Coordinates of C-alpha atoms in Angstrom, one line a residue:
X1 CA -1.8 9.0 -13.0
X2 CA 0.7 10.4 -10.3
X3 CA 1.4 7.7 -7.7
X4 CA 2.9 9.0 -4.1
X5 CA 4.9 6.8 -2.3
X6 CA 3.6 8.8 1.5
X7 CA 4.9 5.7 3.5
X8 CA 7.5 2.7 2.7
X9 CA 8.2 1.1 6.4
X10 CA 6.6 -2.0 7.7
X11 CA 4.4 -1.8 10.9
X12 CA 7.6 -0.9 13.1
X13 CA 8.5 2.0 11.3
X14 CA 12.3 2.8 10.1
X15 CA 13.9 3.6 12.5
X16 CA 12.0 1.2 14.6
X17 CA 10.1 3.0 17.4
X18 CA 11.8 0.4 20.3
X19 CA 14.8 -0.5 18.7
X20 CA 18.5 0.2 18.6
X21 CA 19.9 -2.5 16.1
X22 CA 22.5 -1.4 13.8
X23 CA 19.9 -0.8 11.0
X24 CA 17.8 1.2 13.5
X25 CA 21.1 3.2 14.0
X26 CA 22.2 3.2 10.4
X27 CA 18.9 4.6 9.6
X28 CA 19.3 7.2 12.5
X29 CA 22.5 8.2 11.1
X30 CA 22.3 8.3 7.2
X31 CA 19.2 9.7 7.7
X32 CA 17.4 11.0 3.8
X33 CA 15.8 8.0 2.4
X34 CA 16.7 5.5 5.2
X35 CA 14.0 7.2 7.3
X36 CA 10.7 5.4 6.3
X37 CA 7.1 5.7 8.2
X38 CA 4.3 3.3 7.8
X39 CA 3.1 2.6 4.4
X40 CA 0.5 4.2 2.7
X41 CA 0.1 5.3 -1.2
X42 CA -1.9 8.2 -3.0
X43 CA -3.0 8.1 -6.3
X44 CA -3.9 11.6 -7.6
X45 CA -5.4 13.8 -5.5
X46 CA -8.8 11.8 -4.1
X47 CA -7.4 8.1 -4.1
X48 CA -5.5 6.2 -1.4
X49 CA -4.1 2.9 -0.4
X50 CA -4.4 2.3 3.6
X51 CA -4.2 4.3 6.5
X52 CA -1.7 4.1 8.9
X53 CA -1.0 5.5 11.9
X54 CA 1.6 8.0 10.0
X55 CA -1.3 9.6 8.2
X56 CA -1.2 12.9 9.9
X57 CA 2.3 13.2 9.7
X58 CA 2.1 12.1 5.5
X59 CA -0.7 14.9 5.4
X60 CA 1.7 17.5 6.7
X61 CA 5.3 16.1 4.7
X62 CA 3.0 15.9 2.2
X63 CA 0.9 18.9 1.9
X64 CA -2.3 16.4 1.5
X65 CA -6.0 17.5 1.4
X66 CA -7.4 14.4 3.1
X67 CA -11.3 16.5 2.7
X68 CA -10.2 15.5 -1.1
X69 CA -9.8 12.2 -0.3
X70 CA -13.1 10.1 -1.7
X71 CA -11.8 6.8 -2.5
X72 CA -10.3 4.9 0.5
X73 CA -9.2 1.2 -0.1
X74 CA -7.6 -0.9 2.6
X75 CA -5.7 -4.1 2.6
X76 CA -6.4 -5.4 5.6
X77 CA -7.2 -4.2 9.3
X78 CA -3.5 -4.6 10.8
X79 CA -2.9 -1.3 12.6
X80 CA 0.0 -0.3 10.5
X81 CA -2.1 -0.3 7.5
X82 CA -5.5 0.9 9.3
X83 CA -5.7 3.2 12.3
X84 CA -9.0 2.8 12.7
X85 CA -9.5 5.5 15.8
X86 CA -8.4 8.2 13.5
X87 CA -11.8 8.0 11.4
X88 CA -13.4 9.0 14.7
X89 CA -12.0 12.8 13.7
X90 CA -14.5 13.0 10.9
X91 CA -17.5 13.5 13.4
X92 CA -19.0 16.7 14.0
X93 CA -16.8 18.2 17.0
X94 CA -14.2 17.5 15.4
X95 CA -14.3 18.8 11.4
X96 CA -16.4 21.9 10.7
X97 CA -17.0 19.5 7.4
X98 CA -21.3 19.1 7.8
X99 CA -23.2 16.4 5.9
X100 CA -20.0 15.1 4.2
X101 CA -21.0 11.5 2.9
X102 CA -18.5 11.7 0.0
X103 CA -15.8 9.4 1.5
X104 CA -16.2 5.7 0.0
X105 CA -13.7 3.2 1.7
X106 CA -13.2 -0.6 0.6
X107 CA -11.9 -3.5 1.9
X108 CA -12.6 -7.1 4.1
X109 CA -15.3 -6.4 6.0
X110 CA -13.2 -7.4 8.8
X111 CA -11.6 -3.7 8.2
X112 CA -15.1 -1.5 7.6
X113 CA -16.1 -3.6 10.9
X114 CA -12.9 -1.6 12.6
X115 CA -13.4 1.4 11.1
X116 CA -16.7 1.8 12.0
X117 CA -15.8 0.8 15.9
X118 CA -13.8 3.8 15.4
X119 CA -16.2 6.4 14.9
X120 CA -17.6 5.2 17.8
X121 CA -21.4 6.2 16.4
X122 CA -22.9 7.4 13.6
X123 CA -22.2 10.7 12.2
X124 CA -23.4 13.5 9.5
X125 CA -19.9 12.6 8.6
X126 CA -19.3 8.8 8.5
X127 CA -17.8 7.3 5.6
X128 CA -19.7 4.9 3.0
X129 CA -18.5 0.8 3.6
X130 CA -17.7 -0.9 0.8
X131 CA -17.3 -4.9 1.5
X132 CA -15.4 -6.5 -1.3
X133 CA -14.8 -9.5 -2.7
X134 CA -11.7 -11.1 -4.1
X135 CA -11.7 -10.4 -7.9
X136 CA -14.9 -8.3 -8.4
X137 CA -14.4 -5.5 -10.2
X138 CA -15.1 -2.4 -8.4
X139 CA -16.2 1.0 -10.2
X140 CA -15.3 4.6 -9.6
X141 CA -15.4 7.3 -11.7
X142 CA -11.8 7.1 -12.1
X143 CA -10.8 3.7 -12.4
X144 CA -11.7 -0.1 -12.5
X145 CA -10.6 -1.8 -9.7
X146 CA -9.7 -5.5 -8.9
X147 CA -9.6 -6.7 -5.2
X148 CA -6.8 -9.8 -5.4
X149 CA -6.1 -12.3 -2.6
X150 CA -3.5 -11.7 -0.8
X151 CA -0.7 -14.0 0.3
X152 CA -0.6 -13.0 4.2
X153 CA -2.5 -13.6 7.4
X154 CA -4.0 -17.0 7.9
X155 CA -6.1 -18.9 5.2
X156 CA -9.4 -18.0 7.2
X157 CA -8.5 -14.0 6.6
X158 CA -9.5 -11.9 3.4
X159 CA -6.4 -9.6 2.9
X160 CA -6.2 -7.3 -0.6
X161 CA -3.5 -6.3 -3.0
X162 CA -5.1 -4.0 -5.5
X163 CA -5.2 -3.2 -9.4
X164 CA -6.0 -0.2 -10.8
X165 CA -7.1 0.1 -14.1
X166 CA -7.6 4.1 -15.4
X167 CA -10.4 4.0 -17.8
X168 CA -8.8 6.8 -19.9
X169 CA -6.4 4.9 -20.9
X170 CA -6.7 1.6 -19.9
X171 CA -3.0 2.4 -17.7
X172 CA -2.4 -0.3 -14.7
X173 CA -0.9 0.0 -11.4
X174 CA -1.0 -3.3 -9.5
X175 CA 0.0 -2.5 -5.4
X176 CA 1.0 -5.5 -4.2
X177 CA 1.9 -5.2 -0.4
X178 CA 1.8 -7.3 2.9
X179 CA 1.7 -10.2 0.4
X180 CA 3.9 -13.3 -0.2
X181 CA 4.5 -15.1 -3.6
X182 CA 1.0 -14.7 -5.9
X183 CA -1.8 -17.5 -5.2
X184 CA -2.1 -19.7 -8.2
X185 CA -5.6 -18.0 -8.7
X186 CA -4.0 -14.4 -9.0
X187 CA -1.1 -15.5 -11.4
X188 CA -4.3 -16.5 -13.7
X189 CA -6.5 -13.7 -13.4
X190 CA -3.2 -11.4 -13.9
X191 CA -2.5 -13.0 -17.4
X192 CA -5.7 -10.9 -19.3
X193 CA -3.9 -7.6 -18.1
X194 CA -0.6 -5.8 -19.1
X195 CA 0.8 -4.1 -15.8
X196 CA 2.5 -1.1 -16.3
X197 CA 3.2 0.0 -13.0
X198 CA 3.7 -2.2 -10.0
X199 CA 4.8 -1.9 -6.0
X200 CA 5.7 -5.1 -4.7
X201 CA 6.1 -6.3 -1.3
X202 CA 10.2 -6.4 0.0
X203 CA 9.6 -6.4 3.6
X204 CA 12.2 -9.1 4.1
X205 CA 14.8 -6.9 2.1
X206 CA 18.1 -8.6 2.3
X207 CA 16.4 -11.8 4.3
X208 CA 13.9 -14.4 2.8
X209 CA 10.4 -15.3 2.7
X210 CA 7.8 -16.7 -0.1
X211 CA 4.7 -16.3 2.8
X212 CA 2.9 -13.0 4.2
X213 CA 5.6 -11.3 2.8
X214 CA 8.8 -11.0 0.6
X215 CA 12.6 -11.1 0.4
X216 CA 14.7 -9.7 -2.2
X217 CA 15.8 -12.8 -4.1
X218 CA 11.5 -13.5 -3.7
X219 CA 10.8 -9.9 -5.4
X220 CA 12.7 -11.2 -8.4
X221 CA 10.6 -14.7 -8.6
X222 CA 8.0 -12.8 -9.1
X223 CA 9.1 -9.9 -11.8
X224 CA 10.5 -13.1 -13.8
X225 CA 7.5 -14.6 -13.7
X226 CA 5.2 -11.8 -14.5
X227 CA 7.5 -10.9 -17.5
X228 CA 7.4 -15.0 -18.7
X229 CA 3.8 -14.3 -18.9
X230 CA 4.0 -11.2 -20.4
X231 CA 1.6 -9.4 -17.9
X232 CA 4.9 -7.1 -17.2
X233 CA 7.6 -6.2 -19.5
X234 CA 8.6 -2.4 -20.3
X235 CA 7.1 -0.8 -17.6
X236 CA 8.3 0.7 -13.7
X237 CA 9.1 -2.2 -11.2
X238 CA 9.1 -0.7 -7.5
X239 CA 9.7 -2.3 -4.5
X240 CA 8.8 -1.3 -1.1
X241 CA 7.2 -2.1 2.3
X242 CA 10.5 -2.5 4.0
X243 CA 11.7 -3.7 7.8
X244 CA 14.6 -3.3 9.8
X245 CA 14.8 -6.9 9.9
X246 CA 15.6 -6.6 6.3
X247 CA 18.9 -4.9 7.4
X248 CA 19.8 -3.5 4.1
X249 CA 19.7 0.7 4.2
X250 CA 18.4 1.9 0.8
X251 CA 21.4 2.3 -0.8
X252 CA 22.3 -1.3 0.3
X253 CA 18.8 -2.1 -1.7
X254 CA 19.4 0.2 -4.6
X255 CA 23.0 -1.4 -5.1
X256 CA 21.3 -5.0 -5.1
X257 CA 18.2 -4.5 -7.5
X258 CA 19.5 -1.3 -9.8
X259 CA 20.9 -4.2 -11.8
X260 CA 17.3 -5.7 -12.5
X261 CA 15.6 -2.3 -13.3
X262 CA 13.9 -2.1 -10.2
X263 CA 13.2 1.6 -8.3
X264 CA 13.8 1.0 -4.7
X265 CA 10.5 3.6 -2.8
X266 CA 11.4 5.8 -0.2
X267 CA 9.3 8.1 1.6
X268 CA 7.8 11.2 -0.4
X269 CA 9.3 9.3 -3.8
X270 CA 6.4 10.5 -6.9
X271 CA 5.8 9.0 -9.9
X272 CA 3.4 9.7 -13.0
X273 CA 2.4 7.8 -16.3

């Protein structure tokens, strides 16, 4: 499994697009990893986690096929993690792609309703909805996958982090992002699985929060807890989803949690198990 890390900023970008506090201008100046676009991850060649306004710009850094792209599952409708209008380029004037119905995308339906608002009509071309519920296994040909609750929005909302479950191998990969501390309810369903890879939420960075998102002292609540249960022990700790609130630059981050075994993402980082 070859995870791509395509996009590691929070909805603001890093640099922030209307900003000029000092980690805007850190950022500006160290330049290399400090320069993060919205998030979004690929998993091989056909799988991917959100789309965010950035997605052109992560197909060119990243030499992406997105006409290979046939499994689509997004967290939530916030416009950093769906920009819905873009889906509006897979109609007919604008694609020479004809009759292409192989484009499955999953979420809330609160998302698909977006999406669909974006094509603006129906087309030879539209995508395949998928409306999800929390903990119901999906199937593709690839992988099991588990819709979780996510700890963000209000109570009323359906957001998703995601687990990934390779049937080759039985390999995990739990994305956890534009979440705060695990519902009770996830923490259970977690214990009959043995993560091996997992992104976590660190929006907060050097700051604080247990709600809609997480700080860095949060990020390690939650690895000691998983490794307490034994759903994670031995395996690659990431985290990533980052602010300029968080003020820490990445090497500010890497200093903090290299101690703890964690990767700190940047943009374009790769990883395969």
């Amino acid at each position: 499994m070859k995870i791509r890390f395509l996009g590691t900023a929070a909805a603001e970008g890093w640099p922030a697009i209307f900003c000029s506090c000092p980690a805007c201008m850190k950022a500006k100046e160290l330049k290399g990893k400090n320069i993060r676009s919205r998030f979004s991850i690929m998993i091989d060649d056909s799988y991917k986690i959100d789309f965010p306004p950035d997605s052109f710009y992560h197909m060119i850094q990243n030499q992406l096929d997105y006409t290979k792209l046939k499994y689509l599952f997004i967290s939530h409708p916030h416009t950093d993690h769906l920009a819905s209008h873009e889906f509006e380029f897979r109609r007919k004037w604008f694609t020479n792609l004809r009759n292409d119905r192989n484009l499955h995308i999953y979420g809330w339906a609160k998302s698909l309703t977006k999406i669909k608002k974006g094509m603006v009509y129906s087309d030879e071309n539209e995508p395949i909805y998928h409306s999800l519920k929390a903990f119901k296994k999906i199937e593709t040909p690839d992988f099991d996958v588990y819709p979780l609750p996510a700890n963000h929005m209000t109570p009323k909302d359906k957001p998703f982090i995601y687990l990934f479950v390779r049937k080759s191998d039985q390999k995990t990969f739990l994305s956890a992002h534009d979440t705060g501390y695990f519902f009770d309810e996830v923490w259970d369903f977690l214990k009959s699985f043995h993560i091996d890879v997992i992104s976590l939420d660190c929006t907060h960075g050097g700051g604080s929060s247990l709600n809609n998102h997480l700080g860095h002292q949060e990020v390690l609540k939650v690895k000691q807890k998983l490794e307490e249960l034994h759903i994670f022990n031995e395996g690659i700790f990431i985290v990533n989803h980052f602010s300029h609130n968080g003020k820490w630059s990445h090497e500010e981050l890497e200093s903090f949690f290299k101690p703890y075994h964690i990767l700190v993402a940047y943009d374009g980082m790769e990883i395969e198990f």
